[in-house]
Amino acid sequence: MPRPTVAQLAYGSCTVIFSTFVMLLLSGASSVVGVAVVAVSALALGLLVAVTVPLPGLRRPVAVVRPAVAERPAAPEPVRPVPSVRASVAPPAREPVRERAAS
């Protein structure tokens, strides 16, 4: 089982904290059973959010939109050969041979 990412932990924790706070305020629960129900539902919601956070390595395939047949160009134009131009390069100049002087 892969370990949860930092994003999953952060989103799940924030969801649990904020949803618990909001549900306790809206429901006005003061009994032990009411607070327990709110806490369990907040934990379930936080788990759901943490599981649905997209993983960095998994990417969903994207649909490729291709143009209709009528919108495509008919046929590509043939490539015309370019007349070749040969550059005339002079042969390298010869350097005089240097001999070692006797020491």
mmCIF file of C-alpha atoms in Angstrom, residues 22-90:
data_model
loop_
_atom_site.group_PDB
_atom_site.id
_atom_site.type_symbol
_atom_site.label_atom_id
_atom_site.label_comp_id
_atom_site.label_asym_id
_atom_site.label_seq_id
_atom_site.Cartn_x
_atom_site.Cartn_y
_atom_site.Cartn_z
ATOM 1 C CA VAL A 22 -18.973 23.857 10.618
ATOM 2 C CA MET A 23 -21.147 20.832 11.422
ATOM 3 C CA LEU A 24 -20.941 21.496 15.165
ATOM 4 C CA LEU A 25 -21.923 25.121 14.613
ATOM 5 C CA LEU A 26 -24.786 24.317 12.251
ATOM 6 C CA SER A 27 -26.202 21.339 14.148
ATOM 7 C CA GLY A 28 -25.852 22.774 17.626
ATOM 8 C CA ALA A 29 -25.058 19.298 18.943
ATOM 9 C CA SER A 30 -24.206 19.288 22.613
ATOM 10 C CA SER A 31 -24.775 15.661 23.550
ATOM 11 C CA VAL A 32 -22.079 13.032 23.412
ATOM 12 C CA VAL A 33 -23.917 11.091 20.719
ATOM 13 C CA GLY A 34 -24.362 14.198 18.538
ATOM 14 C CA VAL A 35 -20.716 15.179 18.812
ATOM 15 C CA ALA A 36 -19.667 11.584 18.069
ATOM 16 C CA VAL A 37 -21.827 11.484 14.926
ATOM 17 C CA VAL A 38 -20.370 14.810 13.747
ATOM 18 C CA ALA A 39 -16.815 13.620 14.439
ATOM 19 C CA VAL A 40 -17.279 10.305 12.617
ATOM 20 C CA SER A 41 -18.898 11.998 9.609
ATOM 21 C CA ALA A 42 -16.080 14.598 9.497
ATOM 22 C CA LEU A 43 -13.474 11.817 9.564
ATOM 23 C CA ALA A 44 -15.257 9.999 6.753
ATOM 24 C CA LEU A 45 -15.420 13.198 4.697
ATOM 25 C CA GLY A 46 -11.724 13.875 5.327
ATOM 26 C CA LEU A 47 -10.819 10.353 4.242
ATOM 27 C CA LEU A 48 -12.893 10.745 1.091
ATOM 28 C CA VAL A 49 -11.148 14.023 0.232
ATOM 29 C CA ALA A 50 -7.698 12.570 0.928
ATOM 30 C CA VAL A 51 -8.329 9.559 -1.288
ATOM 31 C CA THR A 52 -9.663 11.618 -4.202
ATOM 32 C CA VAL A 53 -6.664 13.999 -4.340
ATOM 33 C CA PRO A 54 -4.899 13.181 -7.605
ATOM 34 C CA LEU A 55 -1.530 11.502 -7.244
ATOM 35 C CA PRO A 56 1.433 13.210 -8.920
ATOM 36 C CA GLY A 57 2.489 10.173 -10.969
ATOM 37 C CA LEU A 58 -0.927 9.306 -12.352
ATOM 38 C CA ARG A 59 -2.277 11.436 -15.154
ATOM 39 C CA ARG A 60 -5.528 11.002 -16.925
ATOM 40 C CA PRO A 61 -5.394 10.725 -20.715
ATOM 41 C CA VAL A 62 -6.515 13.820 -22.550
ATOM 42 C CA ALA A 63 -8.792 13.530 -25.548
ATOM 43 C CA VAL A 64 -7.142 14.717 -28.756
ATOM 44 C CA VAL A 65 -9.346 16.800 -31.009
ATOM 45 C CA ARG A 66 -8.583 16.236 -34.653
ATOM 46 C CA PRO A 67 -9.925 18.398 -37.469
ATOM 47 C CA ALA A 68 -12.531 16.983 -39.797
ATOM 48 C CA VAL A 69 -11.489 15.564 -43.170
ATOM 49 C CA ALA A 70 -12.758 18.644 -45.050
ATOM 50 C CA GLU A 71 -10.611 20.983 -42.961
ATOM 51 C CA ARG A 72 -7.359 19.198 -43.719
ATOM 52 C CA PRO A 73 -5.197 20.460 -46.605
ATOM 53 C CA ALA A 74 -5.486 18.418 -49.771
ATOM 54 C CA ALA A 75 -1.933 17.226 -50.329
ATOM 55 C CA PRO A 76 1.401 18.671 -49.400
ATOM 56 C CA GLU A 77 3.298 20.313 -52.218
ATOM 57 C CA PRO A 78 6.268 18.339 -53.465
ATOM 58 C CA VAL A 79 9.643 19.494 -52.284
ATOM 59 C CA ARG A 80 11.612 21.119 -55.064
ATOM 60 C CA PRO A 81 15.317 20.364 -55.108
ATOM 61 C CA VAL A 82 17.526 23.326 -54.447
ATOM 62 C CA PRO A 83 20.358 23.719 -56.923
ATOM 63 C CA SER A 84 23.516 22.819 -55.139
ATOM 64 C CA VAL A 85 26.227 25.405 -54.973
ATOM 65 C CA ARG A 86 29.659 24.067 -54.321
ATOM 66 C CA ALA A 87 31.913 26.396 -52.520
ATOM 67 C CA SER A 88 35.380 26.395 -53.867
ATOM 68 C CA VAL A 89 37.788 25.992 -51.016
ATOM 69 C CA ALA A 90 41.459 26.482 -51.570
#
